Amino acid sequence: MAQELLEVKNLKKYFPIKGGILGKEIGQVKAVDDVSFTVRKGETLGLVGESGCGKSTTGRSILRLIEPTAGQVLFDGKDVTAMSKEELRRMRRDMQIVFQDPFASLNPRHTVEKILEEPLIVHGMGNAQERKKRVAHLLEVVGLSAYHAKRYPHQFSGGQRQRIGIARALAVNPKLIVADEPVSALDVSIQSQVLNLLQDLQKEFDLTYIFIAHDLSVVKHICDRVGVMYLGRVVELAEKNQLYASPKHPYTQALLSAVPLPDPEAKIERIILQGDVPSPANAPKGCAFHTRCSAVMDICKTERPPFRDGGQGHFVSCHLYN
Ligand code: SF4
């Protein structure tokens, strides 16, 4: 089995809710609430869930783009959560991010050359001439051309802008890329081109990905393992084929029942979830899914189910399997 590159242990990110005239803390939004998983070298781990489930906050907390409230992130054995600013700056060379909205994440006043050169300057990589060469190379690697370097982000299509975002992440030769919904803002016709590019780059540069998406159908082709998140927690995590063939958690079962099947004749019973996702500021006690679960039992309302490996690395957090 491949070695682990990243270990996330009991990660939490709580945002304070302030109120009253004095702006005192009156509550907390538990955006990430005790999340643990590992990522193996060279694999793609998908993190999937509805909007507000904490998947993007998890990705950003791992990189410390936002400070975690508690927990540990071990990257290549080094504790990211305990790093000084300078150590973190150096570590960022190994851990990069691709954002969802390529337009918002690229400075509109900078040329593509300047955008791609910036991380090289920050990390002291090469002289001006070497950096210019590297920018031209990066553009070719992501399917653009060296002459695009002089253009500005608004002169590109959405798919091309995401290619620039990917080139920027690749510039410093990272080991891990957190791809935060990298295709959600793109036309369906462009999505598969960007997914294919990510897969090709992974092979070529020996990359490890955390791929964040709100849709199980998007991650199906690109991921090796998939973790499903609900209200700040990972409720199920397994090898892709196992998760899609025999999902255990009632929430995963409901999400999968909504994924269209390639065979139009095939029938799958759609599971309609009752009610809305509760607010993470007021998450239900016990199992956070109990307000919408058709299999709910008394214990679910009071005791949080442990996140356990039920065999072959198929983790699930549900009292049905205890
Ligand atoms: Fe449903 Fe209970 Fe399992 Fe939660 S723990 S998913 S409420 S059966």
Short mmCIF file of C-alpha atoms and ligand atoms in Angstrom, two decimals:
data_model
loop_
_atom_site.label_atom_id
_atom_site.label_comp_id
_atom_site.label_asym_id
_atom_site.label_seq_id
_atom_site.Cartn_x
_atom_site.Cartn_y
_atom_site.Cartn_z
CA MET A 1 0.00 0.00 0.00
CA ALA A 2 1.23 3.47 -0.87
CA GLN A 3 2.77 5.54 1.88
CA GLU A 4 0.73 8.27 3.53
CA LEU A 5 1.56 11.81 2.51
CA LEU A 6 -1.00 13.58 4.68
CA GLU A 7 -2.68 12.73 7.94
CA VAL A 8 -5.53 14.85 9.27
CA LYS A 9 -6.30 14.16 12.92
CA ASN A 10 -9.41 15.42 14.73
CA LEU A 11 -9.44 18.65 12.73
CA LYS A 12 -11.88 21.31 13.91
CA LYS A 13 -12.70 24.75 12.62
CA TYR A 14 -15.25 26.71 14.61
CA PHE A 15 -16.23 30.25 13.62
CA PRO A 16 -17.49 32.48 16.44
CA ILE A 17 -20.97 34.04 16.20
CA LYS A 18 -20.93 37.49 17.76
CA GLY A 19 -23.98 39.38 18.99
CA GLY A 20 -25.27 42.09 21.31
CA ILE A 21 -23.96 45.67 21.57
CA LEU A 22 -20.64 44.46 22.97
CA GLY A 23 -20.12 41.98 20.15
CA LYS A 24 -19.63 39.08 22.57
CA GLU A 25 -19.37 35.52 21.34
CA ILE A 26 -22.85 34.03 21.59
CA GLY A 27 -22.26 30.80 19.71
CA GLN A 28 -20.13 28.92 17.22
CA VAL A 29 -20.52 27.66 13.69
CA LYS A 30 -18.89 24.24 13.69
CA ALA A 31 -17.82 24.26 10.06
CA VAL A 32 -15.40 21.34 10.54
CA ASP A 33 -16.09 19.20 13.55
CA ASP A 34 -13.58 16.47 14.36
CA VAL A 35 -12.49 15.28 10.94
CA SER A 36 -9.82 12.60 10.52
CA PHE A 37 -8.48 10.93 7.37
CA THR A 38 -5.26 10.14 5.56
CA VAL A 39 -4.16 10.77 1.99
CA ARG A 40 -1.74 8.36 0.33
CA LYS A 41 1.10 9.43 -1.93
CA GLY A 42 -0.06 9.64 -5.55
CA GLU A 43 -3.77 9.13 -4.87
CA THR A 44 -6.77 11.37 -5.37
CA LEU A 45 -9.01 11.61 -2.34
CA GLY A 46 -12.42 13.10 -3.04
CA LEU A 47 -14.29 15.11 -0.40
CA VAL A 48 -17.94 15.39 -1.30
CA GLY A 49 -21.01 16.92 0.28
CA GLU A 50 -23.70 19.56 -0.08
CA SER A 51 -22.93 23.24 0.16
CA GLY A 52 -22.01 24.20 3.75
CA CYS A 53 -20.87 20.69 4.77
CA GLY A 54 -17.36 21.95 5.56
CA LYS A 55 -15.43 20.40 2.67
CA SER A 56 -13.82 23.64 1.46
CA THR A 57 -13.10 24.76 5.02
CA THR A 58 -11.39 21.40 5.59
CA GLY A 59 -9.21 21.93 2.49
CA ARG A 60 -8.26 25.45 3.50
CA SER A 61 -7.59 24.46 7.13
CA ILE A 62 -5.21 21.73 5.94
CA LEU A 63 -3.17 24.40 4.10
CA ARG A 64 -3.66 26.81 7.00
CA LEU A 65 -5.16 29.38 4.67
CA ILE A 66 -7.54 29.60 7.59
CA GLU A 67 -6.34 28.66 11.07
CA PRO A 68 -7.82 25.43 12.45
CA THR A 69 -9.42 25.66 15.90
CA ALA A 70 -8.01 22.28 16.98
CA GLY A 71 -6.49 19.09 15.62
CA GLN A 72 -3.36 18.16 13.76
CA VAL A 73 -2.31 18.06 10.12
CA LEU A 74 0.80 15.99 9.41
CA PHE A 75 2.33 16.48 5.98
CA ASP A 76 5.21 14.15 5.13
CA GLY A 77 5.48 13.57 8.89
CA LYS A 78 5.75 17.30 9.73
CA ASP A 79 3.10 18.97 11.86
CA VAL A 80 1.67 21.80 9.73
CA THR A 81 -0.48 23.05 12.61
CA ALA A 82 2.62 23.71 14.75
CA MET A 83 4.68 25.47 12.05
CA SER A 84 5.95 29.04 12.40
CA LYS A 85 5.08 31.56 9.66
CA GLU A 86 8.46 31.01 7.99
CA GLU A 87 8.17 27.21 8.10
CA LEU A 88 4.65 27.49 6.72
CA ARG A 89 5.82 29.72 3.85
CA ARG A 90 8.42 27.09 2.86
CA MET A 91 5.94 24.24 3.25
CA ARG A 92 3.46 25.97 0.93
CA ARG A 93 5.77 25.10 -1.93
CA ASP A 94 4.73 21.48 -1.42
CA MET A 95 1.02 22.13 -0.86
CA GLN A 96 -0.92 24.22 -3.36
CA ILE A 97 -4.56 24.99 -4.07
CA VAL A 98 -6.69 25.38 -7.20
CA PHE A 99 -9.76 27.51 -6.52
CA GLN A 100 -13.31 27.05 -7.77
CA ASP A 101 -13.67 30.38 -9.50
CA PRO A 102 -10.68 30.90 -11.77
CA PHE A 103 -11.72 34.46 -12.56
CA ALA A 104 -11.94 35.62 -8.95
CA SER A 105 -8.65 33.92 -8.03
CA LEU A 106 -6.57 35.54 -10.82
CA ASN A 107 -5.60 39.18 -10.44
CA PRO A 108 -7.33 40.95 -13.38
CA ARG A 109 -4.64 43.67 -13.52
CA HIS A 110 -1.76 41.21 -13.94
CA THR A 111 -0.67 39.47 -17.10
CA VAL A 112 -0.58 35.68 -17.05
CA GLU A 113 3.20 35.92 -16.98
CA LYS A 114 3.13 37.97 -13.80
CA ILE A 115 0.54 35.65 -12.21
CA LEU A 116 2.64 32.55 -12.91
CA GLU A 117 5.92 34.22 -11.99
CA GLU A 118 4.73 35.39 -8.59
CA PRO A 119 4.95 32.03 -6.74
CA LEU A 120 8.41 31.48 -8.28
CA ILE A 121 9.58 34.83 -6.88
CA VAL A 122 8.00 34.14 -3.46
CA HIS A 123 9.89 30.86 -3.24
CA GLY A 124 13.16 32.25 -4.70
CA MET A 125 13.09 29.97 -7.75
CA GLY A 126 15.35 30.93 -10.67
CA ASN A 127 16.48 34.25 -12.16
CA ALA A 128 14.33 36.42 -14.45
CA GLN A 129 15.29 34.50 -17.59
CA GLU A 130 14.73 31.06 -16.01
CA ARG A 131 11.37 32.18 -14.68
CA LYS A 132 10.31 33.37 -18.12
CA LYS A 133 11.20 29.96 -19.55
CA ARG A 134 9.35 28.23 -16.73
CA VAL A 135 6.20 30.31 -17.37
CA ALA A 136 6.27 29.35 -21.07
CA HIS A 137 6.76 25.69 -20.13
CA LEU A 138 3.91 25.76 -17.60
CA LEU A 139 1.54 27.23 -20.15
CA GLU A 140 2.36 24.45 -22.57
CA VAL A 141 1.99 21.80 -19.87
CA VAL A 142 -1.61 22.91 -19.23
CA GLY A 143 -2.51 23.04 -22.93
CA LEU A 144 -2.02 26.77 -23.56
CA SER A 145 0.79 28.47 -25.50
CA ALA A 146 3.78 30.60 -24.56
CA TYR A 147 2.27 33.62 -26.37
CA HIS A 148 -0.63 33.61 -23.87
CA ALA A 149 1.80 34.92 -21.23
CA LYS A 150 1.30 38.54 -22.27
CA ARG A 151 -2.49 38.40 -22.02
CA TYR A 152 -4.78 39.27 -19.12
CA PRO A 153 -7.26 36.88 -17.42
CA HIS A 154 -10.35 38.51 -19.01
CA GLN A 155 -9.01 37.57 -22.45
CA PHE A 156 -9.51 33.86 -21.72
CA SER A 157 -12.52 31.56 -21.51
CA GLY A 158 -13.52 29.96 -18.18
CA GLY A 159 -11.81 26.67 -19.04
CA GLN A 160 -8.61 28.45 -20.09
CA ARG A 161 -8.62 30.51 -16.90
CA GLN A 162 -8.87 27.33 -14.85
CA ARG A 163 -5.87 26.00 -16.81
CA ILE A 164 -3.98 29.13 -15.72
CA GLY A 165 -5.05 28.47 -12.11
CA ILE A 166 -3.70 24.93 -12.43
CA ALA A 167 -0.45 26.20 -13.98
CA ARG A 168 -0.03 28.60 -11.05
CA ALA A 169 -0.47 25.74 -8.58
CA LEU A 170 2.06 23.63 -10.52
CA ALA A 171 4.64 26.41 -10.80
CA VAL A 172 6.53 25.51 -7.61
CA ASN A 173 6.51 21.70 -8.15
CA PRO A 174 4.11 20.82 -5.31
CA LYS A 175 3.52 17.33 -3.94
CA LEU A 176 -0.10 17.91 -2.93
CA ILE A 177 -2.80 19.98 -4.63
CA VAL A 178 -6.11 20.76 -2.97
CA ALA A 179 -8.49 21.20 -5.90
CA ASP A 180 -11.45 23.07 -4.43
CA GLU A 181 -14.41 22.44 -6.78
CA PRO A 182 -12.13 23.12 -9.79
CA VAL A 183 -14.78 22.36 -12.41
CA SER A 184 -18.02 23.51 -10.73
CA ALA A 185 -17.93 26.94 -12.37
CA LEU A 186 -17.24 25.53 -15.85
CA ASP A 187 -19.58 24.46 -18.65
CA VAL A 188 -20.24 20.72 -18.64
CA SER A 189 -18.51 20.42 -22.04
CA ILE A 190 -15.30 21.92 -20.57
CA GLN A 191 -15.41 20.03 -17.26
CA SER A 192 -14.13 16.74 -18.67
CA GLN A 193 -11.23 18.50 -20.44
CA VAL A 194 -10.06 20.01 -17.14
CA LEU A 195 -10.56 16.68 -15.30
CA ASN A 196 -8.51 14.89 -17.96
CA LEU A 197 -5.80 17.53 -17.67
CA LEU A 198 -5.66 17.05 -13.89
CA GLN A 199 -5.34 13.29 -14.36
CA ASP A 200 -2.57 13.64 -16.96
CA LEU A 201 -0.65 16.06 -14.74
CA GLN A 202 -0.98 13.72 -11.80
CA LYS A 203 0.77 10.94 -13.74
CA GLU A 204 3.40 13.24 -15.19
CA PHE A 205 4.35 15.03 -11.97
CA ASP A 206 3.55 12.34 -9.40
CA LEU A 207 0.95 14.54 -7.71
CA THR A 208 -1.39 13.79 -4.85
CA TYR A 209 -4.82 15.46 -4.91
CA ILE A 210 -7.57 16.27 -2.49
CA PHE A 211 -10.46 16.85 -4.86
CA ILE A 212 -13.40 18.75 -3.38
CA ALA A 213 -16.79 18.53 -5.10
CA HIS A 214 -20.49 18.78 -4.28
CA ASP A 215 -21.42 16.06 -6.70
CA LEU A 216 -20.59 12.36 -6.46
CA SER A 217 -20.77 11.97 -10.25
CA VAL A 218 -17.86 14.40 -10.77
CA VAL A 219 -15.47 12.60 -8.43
CA LYS A 220 -16.34 9.12 -9.69
CA HIS A 221 -13.84 9.17 -12.55
CA ILE A 222 -11.00 11.03 -10.95
CA CYS A 223 -10.82 9.74 -7.34
CA ASP A 224 -9.27 6.63 -5.81
CA ARG A 225 -11.09 7.03 -2.51
CA VAL A 226 -14.03 9.22 -1.57
CA GLY A 227 -15.03 10.79 1.76
CA VAL A 228 -18.60 12.02 2.18
CA MET A 229 -19.13 14.99 4.48
CA TYR A 230 -22.26 16.13 6.28
CA LEU A 231 -22.48 19.11 8.64
CA GLY A 232 -18.74 19.38 9.29
CA ARG A 233 -18.09 15.65 9.69
CA VAL A 234 -16.88 12.87 7.41
CA VAL A 235 -19.67 10.28 7.63
CA GLU A 236 -18.25 7.68 5.23
CA LEU A 237 -14.93 7.09 3.50
CA ALA A 238 -13.97 4.18 1.26
CA GLU A 239 -12.27 3.06 -1.93
CA LYS A 240 -14.25 4.51 -4.81
CA ASN A 241 -15.60 1.23 -6.20
CA GLN A 242 -16.66 0.05 -2.78
CA LEU A 243 -18.40 3.31 -1.95
CA TYR A 244 -20.34 3.44 -5.22
CA ALA A 245 -21.23 -0.27 -5.21
CA SER A 246 -22.20 -0.62 -1.54
CA PRO A 247 -22.63 2.66 0.30
CA LYS A 248 -23.29 2.12 4.00
CA HIS A 249 -24.31 5.48 5.40
CA PRO A 250 -27.93 6.47 4.72
CA TYR A 251 -26.76 9.93 3.58
CA THR A 252 -24.33 8.45 1.01
CA GLN A 253 -27.10 6.13 -0.17
CA ALA A 254 -29.38 9.13 -0.72
CA LEU A 255 -26.68 11.10 -2.57
CA LEU A 256 -25.87 8.14 -4.80
CA SER A 257 -29.51 7.51 -5.61
CA ALA A 258 -29.54 10.97 -7.23
CA VAL A 259 -26.57 10.25 -9.52
CA PRO A 260 -27.79 9.51 -13.07
CA LEU A 261 -26.83 6.07 -14.38
CA PRO A 262 -25.13 5.72 -17.78
CA ASP A 263 -27.68 3.03 -18.79
CA PRO A 264 -31.05 4.78 -19.40
CA GLU A 265 -32.87 1.44 -18.93
CA ALA A 266 -31.36 0.85 -15.48
CA LYS A 267 -33.65 1.71 -12.60
CA ILE A 268 -32.57 3.05 -9.25
CA GLU A 269 -34.93 4.06 -6.49
CA ARG A 270 -34.39 7.71 -5.73
CA ILE A 271 -34.15 8.43 -1.98
CA ILE A 272 -35.62 11.84 -1.25
CA LEU A 273 -34.14 13.38 1.87
CA GLN A 274 -36.67 14.97 4.21
CA GLY A 275 -36.15 18.55 5.38
CA ASP A 276 -33.23 20.88 4.89
CA VAL A 277 -29.65 20.61 6.11
CA PRO A 278 -29.71 21.98 9.69
CA SER A 279 -27.59 25.04 10.43
CA PRO A 280 -24.00 24.21 11.46
CA ALA A 281 -24.51 26.86 14.16
CA ASN A 282 -27.07 24.57 15.71
CA ALA A 283 -26.17 21.05 14.60
CA PRO A 284 -28.40 18.27 15.97
CA LYS A 285 -27.03 16.32 18.95
CA GLY A 286 -25.87 12.72 18.49
CA CYS A 287 -25.74 11.83 14.80
CA ALA A 288 -25.96 15.14 12.92
CA PHE A 289 -27.98 13.38 10.18
CA HIS A 290 -30.69 12.04 12.53
CA THR A 291 -33.24 14.77 11.66
CA ARG A 292 -33.33 13.54 8.04
CA CYS A 293 -32.55 9.83 8.35
CA SER A 294 -35.26 7.27 7.61
CA ALA A 295 -33.41 4.65 9.71
CA VAL A 296 -33.10 6.83 12.83
CA MET A 297 -33.07 5.04 16.23
CA ASP A 298 -33.25 6.45 19.77
CA ILE A 299 -29.49 6.20 20.27
CA CYS A 300 -28.92 8.36 17.16
CA LYS A 301 -30.49 11.36 18.90
CA THR A 302 -28.11 11.37 21.84
CA GLU A 303 -24.86 9.61 20.93
CA ARG A 304 -22.55 10.62 18.18
CA PRO A 305 -21.65 7.48 16.21
CA PRO A 306 -17.91 6.77 16.07
CA PHE A 307 -16.11 6.91 12.72
CA ARG A 308 -14.99 3.29 12.41
CA ASP A 309 -13.26 1.10 9.85
CA GLY A 310 -15.77 -1.67 9.11
CA GLY A 311 -13.09 -3.60 7.16
CA GLN A 312 -10.95 -2.97 4.07
CA GLY A 313 -10.64 0.70 4.92
CA HIS A 314 -14.39 1.31 4.56
CA PHE A 315 -15.04 3.84 7.33
CA VAL A 316 -18.54 4.79 8.37
CA SER A 317 -20.05 6.82 11.17
CA CYS A 318 -23.46 5.27 11.81
CA HIS A 319 -25.05 3.33 14.69
CA LEU A 320 -26.47 0.81 12.21
CA TYR A 321 -22.97 -0.70 11.96
CA ASN A 322 -21.94 -0.70 15.61
FE1 SF4 B 1 -29.27 7.34 10.58
FE2 SF4 B 1 -28.72 6.75 13.11
FE3 SF4 B 1 -27.00 6.08 11.21
FE4 SF4 B 1 -27.34 8.60 11.89
S1 SF4 B 1 -26.52 6.99 13.18
S2 SF4 B 1 -27.22 7.82 9.85
S3 SF4 B 1 -29.51 8.69 12.32
S4 SF4 B 1 -29.08 5.30 11.49
#
